[in-house]
Amino acid sequence: MTRRVVVTGMGGVTSLGDDWRVIRGNMQAGKTGIRRMDSWDFYDGMNTRLAGPVEGFDVDTRYPRKALRSMGPVSKMAVYATEMAIESAGLTDNPILKSGKMGVAYGSSFGSTKPVLAFTDLIRDGHSRDLSATSYVKMMGHTTAVNIGVFYGLSGRVIPTSSACTSGSQGIGYAFEAIRYGMQDLMVAGGAEELCPTMAAVFDTLYATSVRNDTPHLSPRPFDRDRDGLVIGEGAGTLILEEYDHAKARGAPIFAEIVGFSTNSDGRHITNPTQATMEIAVQGALDDAGLTSGDIDFISGHGTATEQGDIAESHATRAILGNAIPFHSLKSYFGHSLGACGAIEAWLGIEMMREGWFAPTANLENVDEACADIDYVMVEGRNIEVRHLMSNNFAFGGINTSLIFRNASDL
């Protein structure tokens, strides 16, 4: 027997704010969160100076010092996004948090990178003076999941997802499955990432970063013929997922229902995406939801603004979904927030679906002829009534995810 799963809480942190109304206002004003990082002039040989930083974020006086000891920036953002999601779900101080009925599925590409320096000093120079009892905890791949669990006393299952750009969407998908198949009644789900020059350097070595360093507002440009690469971002996104009858019984707000999830991998190349397996993942989500392509009303794409990624994704989208469904990429506003992107895009996608307004892809002015002919939302936002929203993400290692959300007005 399978159970229905709904979204009863949402929250996030982005370079355009942590409140949907503020974020929407910035989008409508044509603003993005991309900035020139002057501090990166220090790094010799790195070409890009662009990023989407979360500016002014500080929870050091918000949370107890003891709790903060195990948190690097990525965990602080994850815990804060989760605090907002729990509050919106009406679960603050609810005994169910510690009942064992609630778990967490959450991820990031990596933990915090600063503690790595202390371990480097140990191996290279033989001293451990910068190491602390929590250095590894801040650095480890499942730091976001365990810090959320410990901070809120969650004693259900923990599902860490550290799969680069699909960390957040896999967190949501695996949480969905945990509830759907009766393992938990509620789950914290999502992903986070902190900004670090090492992450920009990874893509810089692949010649995949944007170098429009003096015009940050003009990049990234997903699917545009004049794009020159991606921009790294940071942030966090959290959804509270809950079994439908459980949510109804406690009078919880219901923002959307998750009806489909699929994930697979290319098994072919670490960094080059494969259109064929993208298609399988997208079709898999449709099959899981019992829907056809004609049931999807809007597509939130991955859209990194890299040539290979944009071309493969657009053609996979057209092959399975045709060319009549409106499509956008939110990375044009925040940059590529890696482990956070799938969760942020799901959160904001649900907010847009609820309001019936969808932002255009920023900086998309002339679609690359090599990309598929699909209905790119560009220049201006659109008012669209959406019953089913699909959100897709694709990661290093050829990992593909597709999620489908149903409008809560149908419930």
CSV table of N, CA and C in Angstrom, one decimal, residues 22-166:
chain,number,residue,atom,x,y,z
A,22,VAL,N,9.8,38.9,-0.9
A,22,VAL,CA,11.0,39.7,-1.2
A,22,VAL,C,11.6,39.2,-2.5
A,23,ILE,N,11.7,37.9,-2.6
A,23,ILE,CA,12.4,37.2,-3.8
A,23,ILE,C,11.6,37.5,-5.0
A,24,ARG,N,10.2,37.4,-4.9
A,24,ARG,CA,9.4,37.7,-6.1
A,24,ARG,C,9.6,39.2,-6.5
A,25,GLY,N,9.6,40.1,-5.5
A,25,GLY,CA,9.7,41.5,-5.9
A,25,GLY,C,11.0,41.8,-6.6
A,26,ASN,N,12.1,41.1,-6.1
A,26,ASN,CA,13.4,41.3,-6.8
A,26,ASN,C,13.4,40.7,-8.2
A,27,MET,N,12.7,39.6,-8.4
A,27,MET,CA,12.6,39.0,-9.7
A,27,MET,C,11.8,39.9,-10.7
A,28,GLN,N,10.7,40.4,-10.2
A,28,GLN,CA,9.9,41.3,-11.0
A,28,GLN,C,10.6,42.5,-11.4
A,29,ALA,N,11.5,43.0,-10.5
A,29,ALA,CA,12.3,44.2,-10.8
A,29,ALA,C,13.5,43.9,-11.7
A,30,GLY,N,13.7,42.6,-12.1
A,30,GLY,CA,14.8,42.3,-12.9
A,30,GLY,C,16.1,42.1,-12.2
A,31,LYS,N,16.1,42.0,-10.9
A,31,LYS,CA,17.3,41.9,-10.1
A,31,LYS,C,17.8,40.4,-10.0
A,32,THR,N,19.0,40.2,-10.0
A,32,THR,CA,19.6,38.9,-9.7
A,32,THR,C,20.5,39.0,-8.5
A,33,GLY,N,20.9,37.8,-7.9
A,33,GLY,CA,21.8,37.8,-6.8
A,33,GLY,C,23.3,37.7,-7.1
A,34,ILE,N,23.6,37.9,-8.4
A,34,ILE,CA,25.0,37.7,-8.8
A,34,ILE,C,25.9,38.9,-8.5
A,35,ARG,N,27.0,38.7,-8.0
A,35,ARG,CA,27.9,39.8,-7.6
A,35,ARG,C,29.4,39.5,-8.1
A,36,ARG,N,30.2,40.5,-8.3
A,36,ARG,CA,31.6,40.3,-8.5
A,36,ARG,C,32.3,40.1,-7.1
A,37,MET,N,33.0,39.1,-7.0
A,37,MET,CA,33.7,38.7,-5.8
A,37,MET,C,35.1,39.3,-5.8
A,38,ASP,N,35.3,40.5,-5.3
A,38,ASP,CA,36.6,41.2,-5.3
A,38,ASP,C,37.7,40.4,-4.6
A,39,SER,N,37.2,39.7,-3.5
A,39,SER,CA,38.2,38.9,-2.7
A,39,SER,C,38.8,37.8,-3.5
A,40,TRP,N,38.2,37.4,-4.6
A,40,TRP,CA,38.7,36.3,-5.4
A,40,TRP,C,39.9,36.7,-6.3
A,41,ASP,N,40.2,38.0,-6.3
A,41,ASP,CA,41.4,38.5,-7.0
A,41,ASP,C,42.6,37.9,-6.5
A,42,PHE,N,42.5,37.4,-5.2
A,42,PHE,CA,43.6,36.7,-4.5
A,42,PHE,C,44.1,35.4,-5.2
A,43,TYR,N,43.1,34.8,-5.9
A,43,TYR,CA,43.4,33.4,-6.4
A,43,TYR,C,44.0,33.5,-7.8
A,44,ASP,N,45.3,33.3,-7.9
A,44,ASP,CA,46.0,33.3,-9.2
A,44,ASP,C,45.6,32.2,-10.1
A,45,GLY,N,45.2,32.5,-11.3
A,45,GLY,CA,44.9,31.4,-12.3
A,45,GLY,C,43.4,31.1,-12.3
A,46,MET,N,42.6,31.6,-11.4
A,46,MET,CA,41.2,31.4,-11.5
A,46,MET,C,40.5,32.5,-12.3
A,47,ASN,N,39.8,32.2,-13.3
A,47,ASN,CA,39.3,33.2,-14.2
A,47,ASN,C,38.0,33.9,-13.8
A,48,THR,N,37.1,33.1,-13.2
A,48,THR,CA,35.8,33.8,-12.8
A,48,THR,C,36.0,34.6,-11.5
A,49,ARG,N,35.2,35.6,-11.4
A,49,ARG,CA,35.1,36.4,-10.2
A,49,ARG,C,33.6,36.6,-9.8
A,50,LEU,N,32.7,35.7,-10.4
A,50,LEU,CA,31.3,35.9,-10.2
A,50,LEU,C,30.7,34.8,-9.3
A,51,ALA,N,29.8,35.2,-8.5
A,51,ALA,CA,29.1,34.3,-7.6
A,51,ALA,C,27.8,34.9,-7.1
A,52,GLY,N,26.9,34.0,-6.5
A,52,GLY,CA,25.7,34.4,-6.0
A,52,GLY,C,25.7,34.3,-4.5
A,53,PRO,N,26.3,35.2,-3.7
A,53,PRO,CA,26.5,35.1,-2.3
A,53,PRO,C,25.2,35.4,-1.5
A,54,VAL,N,25.0,34.8,-0.4
A,54,VAL,CA,24.0,35.2,0.6
A,54,VAL,C,24.6,36.2,1.5
A,55,GLU,N,24.3,37.4,1.3
A,55,GLU,CA,24.9,38.5,2.1
A,55,GLU,C,24.2,38.8,3.4
A,56,GLY,N,25.0,39.1,4.4
A,56,GLY,CA,24.4,39.5,5.7
A,56,GLY,C,23.7,38.4,6.5
A,57,PHE,N,24.0,37.2,6.1
A,57,PHE,CA,23.4,36.0,6.9
A,57,PHE,C,24.1,35.8,8.2
A,58,ASP,N,23.4,35.8,9.3
A,58,ASP,CA,24.1,35.6,10.6
A,58,ASP,C,23.1,35.1,11.6
A,59,VAL,N,23.4,33.9,12.1
A,59,VAL,CA,22.5,33.3,13.1
A,59,VAL,C,23.3,33.0,14.4
A,60,ASP,N,24.4,33.6,14.5
A,60,ASP,CA,25.3,33.4,15.7
A,60,ASP,C,24.7,33.9,17.0
A,61,THR,N,23.8,34.8,16.9
A,61,THR,CA,23.1,35.3,18.2
A,61,THR,C,21.7,34.7,18.2
A,62,ARG,N,21.3,33.9,17.2
A,62,ARG,CA,19.9,33.4,17.2
A,62,ARG,C,19.9,32.0,17.8
A,63,TYR,N,21.0,31.2,17.7
A,63,TYR,CA,21.0,29.9,18.2
A,63,TYR,C,22.0,29.8,19.4
A,64,PRO,N,21.8,28.8,20.3
A,64,PRO,CA,22.7,28.6,21.4
A,64,PRO,C,24.1,28.3,20.9
A,65,ARG,N,25.1,28.8,21.7
A,65,ARG,CA,26.5,28.6,21.3
A,65,ARG,C,26.8,27.1,21.2
A,66,LYS,N,26.3,26.3,22.1
A,66,LYS,CA,26.6,24.9,22.1
A,66,LYS,C,26.1,24.2,20.8
A,67,ALA,N,25.0,24.6,20.3
A,67,ALA,CA,24.5,24.1,19.1
A,67,ALA,C,25.3,24.5,17.9
A,68,LEU,N,25.8,25.8,17.9
A,68,LEU,CA,26.6,26.3,16.8
A,68,LEU,C,28.0,25.7,16.7
A,69,ARG,N,28.4,25.1,17.8
A,69,ARG,CA,29.8,24.5,17.7
A,69,ARG,C,30.0,23.5,16.6
A,70,SER,N,28.9,22.8,16.3
A,70,SER,CA,29.1,21.7,15.3
A,70,SER,C,28.6,22.2,13.9
A,71,MET,N,28.3,23.5,13.7
A,71,MET,CA,27.8,24.0,12.4
A,71,MET,C,28.8,24.9,11.7
A,72,GLY,N,29.1,24.5,10.5
A,72,GLY,CA,29.7,25.5,9.6
A,72,GLY,C,28.6,26.3,8.9
A,73,PRO,N,29.0,27.2,8.0
A,73,PRO,CA,28.0,28.0,7.3
A,73,PRO,C,26.9,27.2,6.6
A,74,VAL,N,27.3,26.1,6.0
A,74,VAL,CA,26.3,25.3,5.2
A,74,VAL,C,25.2,24.7,6.2
A,75,SER,N,25.6,24.3,7.4
A,75,SER,CA,24.7,23.8,8.3
A,75,SER,C,23.8,24.9,8.9
A,76,LYS,N,24.4,26.0,9.2
A,76,LYS,CA,23.7,27.2,9.7
A,76,LYS,C,22.5,27.6,8.7
A,77,MET,N,22.8,27.6,7.4
A,77,MET,CA,21.8,27.9,6.5
A,77,MET,C,20.7,26.8,6.4
A,78,ALA,N,21.2,25.6,6.5
A,78,ALA,CA,20.2,24.4,6.5
A,78,ALA,C,19.3,24.5,7.7
A,79,VAL,N,19.8,24.7,8.9
A,79,VAL,CA,19.0,24.8,10.1
A,79,VAL,C,18.1,25.9,10.1
A,80,TYR,N,18.5,27.1,9.6
A,80,TYR,CA,17.7,28.3,9.5
A,80,TYR,C,16.5,28.0,8.5
A,81,ALA,N,16.8,27.5,7.3
A,81,ALA,CA,15.8,27.2,6.4
A,81,ALA,C,14.8,26.2,7.0
A,82,THR,N,15.3,25.2,7.7
A,82,THR,CA,14.4,24.2,8.4
A,82,THR,C,13.6,24.9,9.5
A,83,GLU,N,14.1,25.8,10.2
A,83,GLU,CA,13.4,26.5,11.2
A,83,GLU,C,12.2,27.2,10.6
A,84,MET,N,12.4,27.9,9.5
A,84,MET,CA,11.3,28.6,8.8
A,84,MET,C,10.2,27.6,8.3
A,85,ALA,N,10.7,26.5,7.8
A,85,ALA,CA,9.8,25.4,7.2
A,85,ALA,C,9.0,24.8,8.4
A,86,ILE,N,9.6,24.5,9.5
A,86,ILE,CA,8.9,23.9,10.6
A,86,ILE,C,7.9,24.9,11.1
A,87,GLU,N,8.2,26.2,11.2
A,87,GLU,CA,7.3,27.2,11.6
A,87,GLU,C,6.1,27.3,10.7
A,88,SER,N,6.3,27.3,9.4
A,88,SER,CA,5.2,27.4,8.4
A,88,SER,C,4.3,26.2,8.5
A,89,ALA,N,4.9,25.1,8.9
A,89,ALA,CA,4.1,23.8,9.0
A,89,ALA,C,3.3,23.8,10.3
A,90,GLY,N,3.5,24.8,11.2
A,90,GLY,CA,2.8,24.7,12.5
A,90,GLY,C,3.3,23.7,13.4
A,91,LEU,N,4.6,23.4,13.3
A,91,LEU,CA,5.2,22.3,14.1
A,91,LEU,C,6.2,22.7,15.2
A,92,THR,N,6.3,24.0,15.3
A,92,THR,CA,7.3,24.5,16.3
A,92,THR,C,6.9,24.0,17.7
A,93,ASP,N,7.9,23.4,18.4
A,93,ASP,CA,7.7,22.8,19.7
A,93,ASP,C,6.7,21.7,19.8
A,94,ASN,N,6.3,21.2,18.6
A,94,ASN,CA,5.3,20.0,18.6
A,94,ASN,C,6.1,18.8,19.0
A,95,PRO,N,5.5,18.0,20.0
A,95,PRO,CA,6.1,16.8,20.4
A,95,PRO,C,6.5,15.8,19.3
A,96,ILE,N,5.8,15.9,18.2
A,96,ILE,CA,6.0,14.9,17.1
A,96,ILE,C,7.4,15.0,16.6
A,97,LEU,N,8.1,16.2,16.8
A,97,LEU,CA,9.4,16.3,16.2
A,97,LEU,C,10.3,15.3,16.9
A,98,LYS,N,10.1,14.9,18.1
A,98,LYS,CA,11.0,14.0,18.8
A,98,LYS,C,10.4,12.7,19.1
A,99,SER,N,9.3,12.4,18.3
A,99,SER,CA,8.6,11.1,18.5
A,99,SER,C,9.2,9.9,17.8
A,100,GLY,N,10.1,10.1,16.9
A,100,GLY,CA,10.6,9.1,16.0
A,100,GLY,C,9.8,8.9,14.7
A,101,LYS,N,8.7,9.6,14.7
A,101,LYS,CA,7.8,9.6,13.4
A,101,LYS,C,8.3,10.5,12.4
A,102,MET,N,9.3,11.3,12.7
A,102,MET,CA,9.8,12.4,11.8
A,102,MET,C,11.3,12.1,11.6
A,103,GLY,N,11.7,12.1,10.3
A,103,GLY,CA,13.1,11.9,10.0
A,103,GLY,C,13.6,13.1,9.1
A,104,VAL,N,14.8,12.9,8.5
A,104,VAL,CA,15.4,14.0,7.7
A,104,VAL,C,16.2,13.3,6.5
A,105,ALA,N,15.9,13.9,5.4
A,105,ALA,CA,16.7,13.5,4.1
A,105,ALA,C,17.2,14.8,3.6
A,106,TYR,N,18.5,15.0,3.6
A,106,TYR,CA,19.0,16.4,3.4
A,106,TYR,C,20.5,16.2,2.9
A,107,GLY,N,20.9,17.2,2.0
A,107,GLY,CA,22.2,17.0,1.5
A,107,GLY,C,22.9,18.3,1.1
A,108,SER,N,24.2,18.1,0.7
A,108,SER,CA,25.0,19.2,0.2
A,108,SER,C,26.1,18.5,-0.6
A,109,SER,N,26.8,19.2,-1.5
A,109,SER,CA,27.9,18.6,-2.3
A,109,SER,C,29.0,18.2,-1.3
A,110,PHE,N,29.2,19.0,-0.3
A,110,PHE,CA,30.3,18.8,0.6
A,110,PHE,C,29.9,19.5,1.9
A,111,GLY,N,30.6,19.4,3.0
A,111,GLY,CA,30.3,20.1,4.2
A,111,GLY,C,30.9,21.5,4.1
A,112,SER,N,31.3,22.0,5.2
A,112,SER,CA,32.1,23.3,5.2
A,112,SER,C,33.5,23.0,4.8
A,113,THR,N,34.1,23.9,4.0
A,113,THR,CA,35.4,23.7,3.5
A,113,THR,C,36.6,24.3,4.4
A,114,LYS,N,36.2,25.2,5.2
A,114,LYS,CA,37.3,25.8,6.1
A,114,LYS,C,38.0,24.8,7.0
A,115,PRO,N,37.3,23.9,7.6
A,115,PRO,CA,38.0,22.9,8.4
A,115,PRO,C,39.0,22.1,7.7
A,116,VAL,N,38.8,22.0,6.3
A,116,VAL,CA,39.8,21.2,5.5
A,116,VAL,C,41.2,21.7,5.7
A,117,LEU,N,41.3,23.1,5.9
A,117,LEU,CA,42.6,23.7,6.0
A,117,LEU,C,43.3,23.2,7.3
A,118,ALA,N,42.6,23.0,8.3
A,118,ALA,CA,43.2,22.4,9.6
A,118,ALA,C,43.7,21.0,9.4
A,119,PHE,N,43.0,20.2,8.7
A,119,PHE,CA,43.5,18.9,8.4
A,119,PHE,C,44.7,18.9,7.4
A,120,THR,N,44.6,19.8,6.5
A,120,THR,CA,45.8,20.0,5.6
A,120,THR,C,47.0,20.3,6.3
A,121,ASP,N,46.9,21.3,7.3
A,121,ASP,CA,48.1,21.6,8.1
A,121,ASP,C,48.6,20.4,8.9
A,122,LEU,N,47.7,19.6,9.4
A,122,LEU,CA,48.1,18.4,10.1
A,122,LEU,C,49.0,17.5,9.2
A,123,ILE,N,48.5,17.2,8.0
A,123,ILE,CA,49.2,16.3,7.1
A,123,ILE,C,50.4,16.9,6.5
A,124,ARG,N,50.3,18.2,6.1
A,124,ARG,CA,51.5,18.8,5.5
A,124,ARG,C,52.5,19.3,6.4
A,125,ASP,N,52.1,19.9,7.6
A,125,ASP,CA,53.1,20.6,8.5
A,125,ASP,C,53.2,19.8,9.8
A,126,GLY,N,52.4,18.9,10.0
A,126,GLY,CA,52.5,18.1,11.2
A,126,GLY,C,52.0,18.7,12.5
A,127,HIS,N,51.2,19.8,12.4
A,127,HIS,CA,50.6,20.4,13.6
A,127,HIS,C,49.1,20.3,13.5
A,128,SER,N,48.5,20.2,14.7
A,128,SER,CA,47.0,20.1,14.8
A,128,SER,C,46.4,21.2,15.6
A,129,ARG,N,47.1,22.4,15.7
A,129,ARG,CA,46.6,23.4,16.6
A,129,ARG,C,45.3,24.1,16.1
A,130,ASP,N,45.0,23.9,14.9
A,130,ASP,CA,43.7,24.5,14.4
A,130,ASP,C,42.6,23.5,14.3
A,131,LEU,N,42.8,22.3,14.8
A,131,LEU,CA,41.8,21.3,14.8
A,131,LEU,C,41.0,21.4,16.1
A,132,SER,N,39.7,21.1,16.0
A,132,SER,CA,38.9,21.1,17.2
A,132,SER,C,38.0,19.8,17.2
A,133,ALA,N,37.3,19.6,18.3
A,133,ALA,CA,36.5,18.4,18.4
A,133,ALA,C,35.4,18.4,17.3
A,134,THR,N,35.1,19.5,16.7
A,134,THR,CA,34.0,19.5,15.7
A,134,THR,C,34.4,19.8,14.3
A,135,SER,N,35.8,19.8,14.1
A,135,SER,CA,36.3,20.1,12.7
A,135,SER,C,35.7,19.1,11.7
A,136,TYR,N,35.8,17.9,12.1
A,136,TYR,CA,35.3,16.9,11.1
A,136,TYR,C,33.8,16.9,10.9
A,137,VAL,N,33.1,17.2,12.0
A,137,VAL,CA,31.6,17.3,11.9
A,137,VAL,C,31.2,18.4,11.0
A,138,LYS,N,31.9,19.5,11.0
A,138,LYS,CA,31.5,20.6,10.1
A,138,LYS,C,31.8,20.3,8.6
A,139,MET,N,32.8,19.4,8.4
A,139,MET,CA,33.3,19.1,7.1
A,139,MET,C,32.6,17.9,6.5
A,140,MET,N,32.1,17.0,7.3
A,140,MET,CA,31.6,15.7,6.7
A,140,MET,C,30.4,15.9,5.8
A,141,GLY,N,30.3,15.0,4.9
A,141,GLY,CA,29.3,15.1,3.8
A,141,GLY,C,27.9,15.1,4.3
A,142,HIS,N,27.6,14.6,5.5
A,142,HIS,CA,26.2,14.6,6.0
A,142,HIS,C,26.0,15.6,7.2
A,143,THR,N,26.9,16.6,7.2
A,143,THR,CA,26.8,17.6,8.2
A,143,THR,C,25.4,18.3,8.3
A,144,THR,N,24.8,18.6,7.2
A,144,THR,CA,23.5,19.3,7.2
A,144,THR,C,22.5,18.4,7.8
A,145,ALA,N,22.4,17.1,7.4
A,145,ALA,CA,21.4,16.2,7.8
A,145,ALA,C,21.5,16.0,9.4
A,146,VAL,N,22.7,15.8,9.9
A,146,VAL,CA,22.8,15.5,11.3
A,146,VAL,C,22.7,16.7,12.1
A,147,ASN,N,23.1,17.9,11.7
A,147,ASN,CA,22.9,19.1,12.5
A,147,ASN,C,21.4,19.4,12.6
A,148,ILE,N,20.7,19.2,11.5
A,148,ILE,CA,19.2,19.5,11.5
A,148,ILE,C,18.6,18.5,12.5
A,149,GLY,N,19.0,17.2,12.4
A,149,GLY,CA,18.4,16.2,13.3
A,149,GLY,C,18.7,16.4,14.8
A,150,VAL,N,20.0,16.8,15.1
A,150,VAL,CA,20.3,17.1,16.5
A,150,VAL,C,19.7,18.3,17.0
A,151,PHE,N,19.7,19.4,16.2
A,151,PHE,CA,19.1,20.7,16.6
A,151,PHE,C,17.6,20.5,17.0
A,152,TYR,N,16.9,19.7,16.2
A,152,TYR,CA,15.4,19.6,16.5
A,152,TYR,C,15.1,18.3,17.2
A,153,GLY,N,16.1,17.5,17.5
A,153,GLY,CA,15.8,16.3,18.3
A,153,GLY,C,15.1,15.2,17.5
A,154,LEU,N,15.3,15.2,16.2
A,154,LEU,CA,14.6,14.2,15.3
A,154,LEU,C,15.2,12.9,15.5
A,155,SER,N,14.4,11.9,15.8
A,155,SER,CA,15.0,10.5,16.1
A,155,SER,C,14.5,9.5,15.1
A,156,GLY,N,14.0,10.0,13.9
A,156,GLY,CA,13.6,9.1,12.8
A,156,GLY,C,14.8,8.8,12.0
A,157,ARG,N,14.6,8.2,10.8
A,157,ARG,CA,15.7,7.9,9.9
A,157,ARG,C,16.4,9.1,9.4
A,158,VAL,N,17.7,9.0,9.1
A,158,VAL,CA,18.5,10.0,8.5
A,158,VAL,C,19.0,9.5,7.2
A,159,ILE,N,18.6,10.3,6.1
A,159,ILE,CA,19.0,9.9,4.8
A,159,ILE,C,19.9,11.0,4.2
A,160,PRO,N,21.2,10.9,4.3
A,160,PRO,CA,22.1,12.0,3.7
A,160,PRO,C,22.2,11.9,2.2
A,161,THR,N,22.1,13.0,1.5
A,161,THR,CA,22.2,13.0,0.1
A,161,THR,C,23.3,13.9,-0.3
A,162,SER,N,24.4,13.4,-0.7
A,162,SER,CA,25.6,14.2,-1.2
A,162,SER,C,25.9,13.8,-2.6
A,163,SER,N,25.1,14.4,-3.5
A,163,SER,CA,25.2,14.0,-4.9
A,163,SER,C,25.3,15.3,-5.8
A,164,ALA,N,26.1,16.2,-5.3
A,164,ALA,CA,26.4,17.5,-6.1
A,164,ALA,C,25.0,18.2,-6.4
A,165,CYS,N,24.7,18.4,-7.6
A,165,CYS,CA,23.6,19.3,-8.0
A,165,CYS,C,22.2,18.6,-7.8
A,166,THR,N,22.2,17.3,-7.5
A,166,THR,CA,20.9,16.7,-7.2
A,166,THR,C,20.8,16.4,-5.7
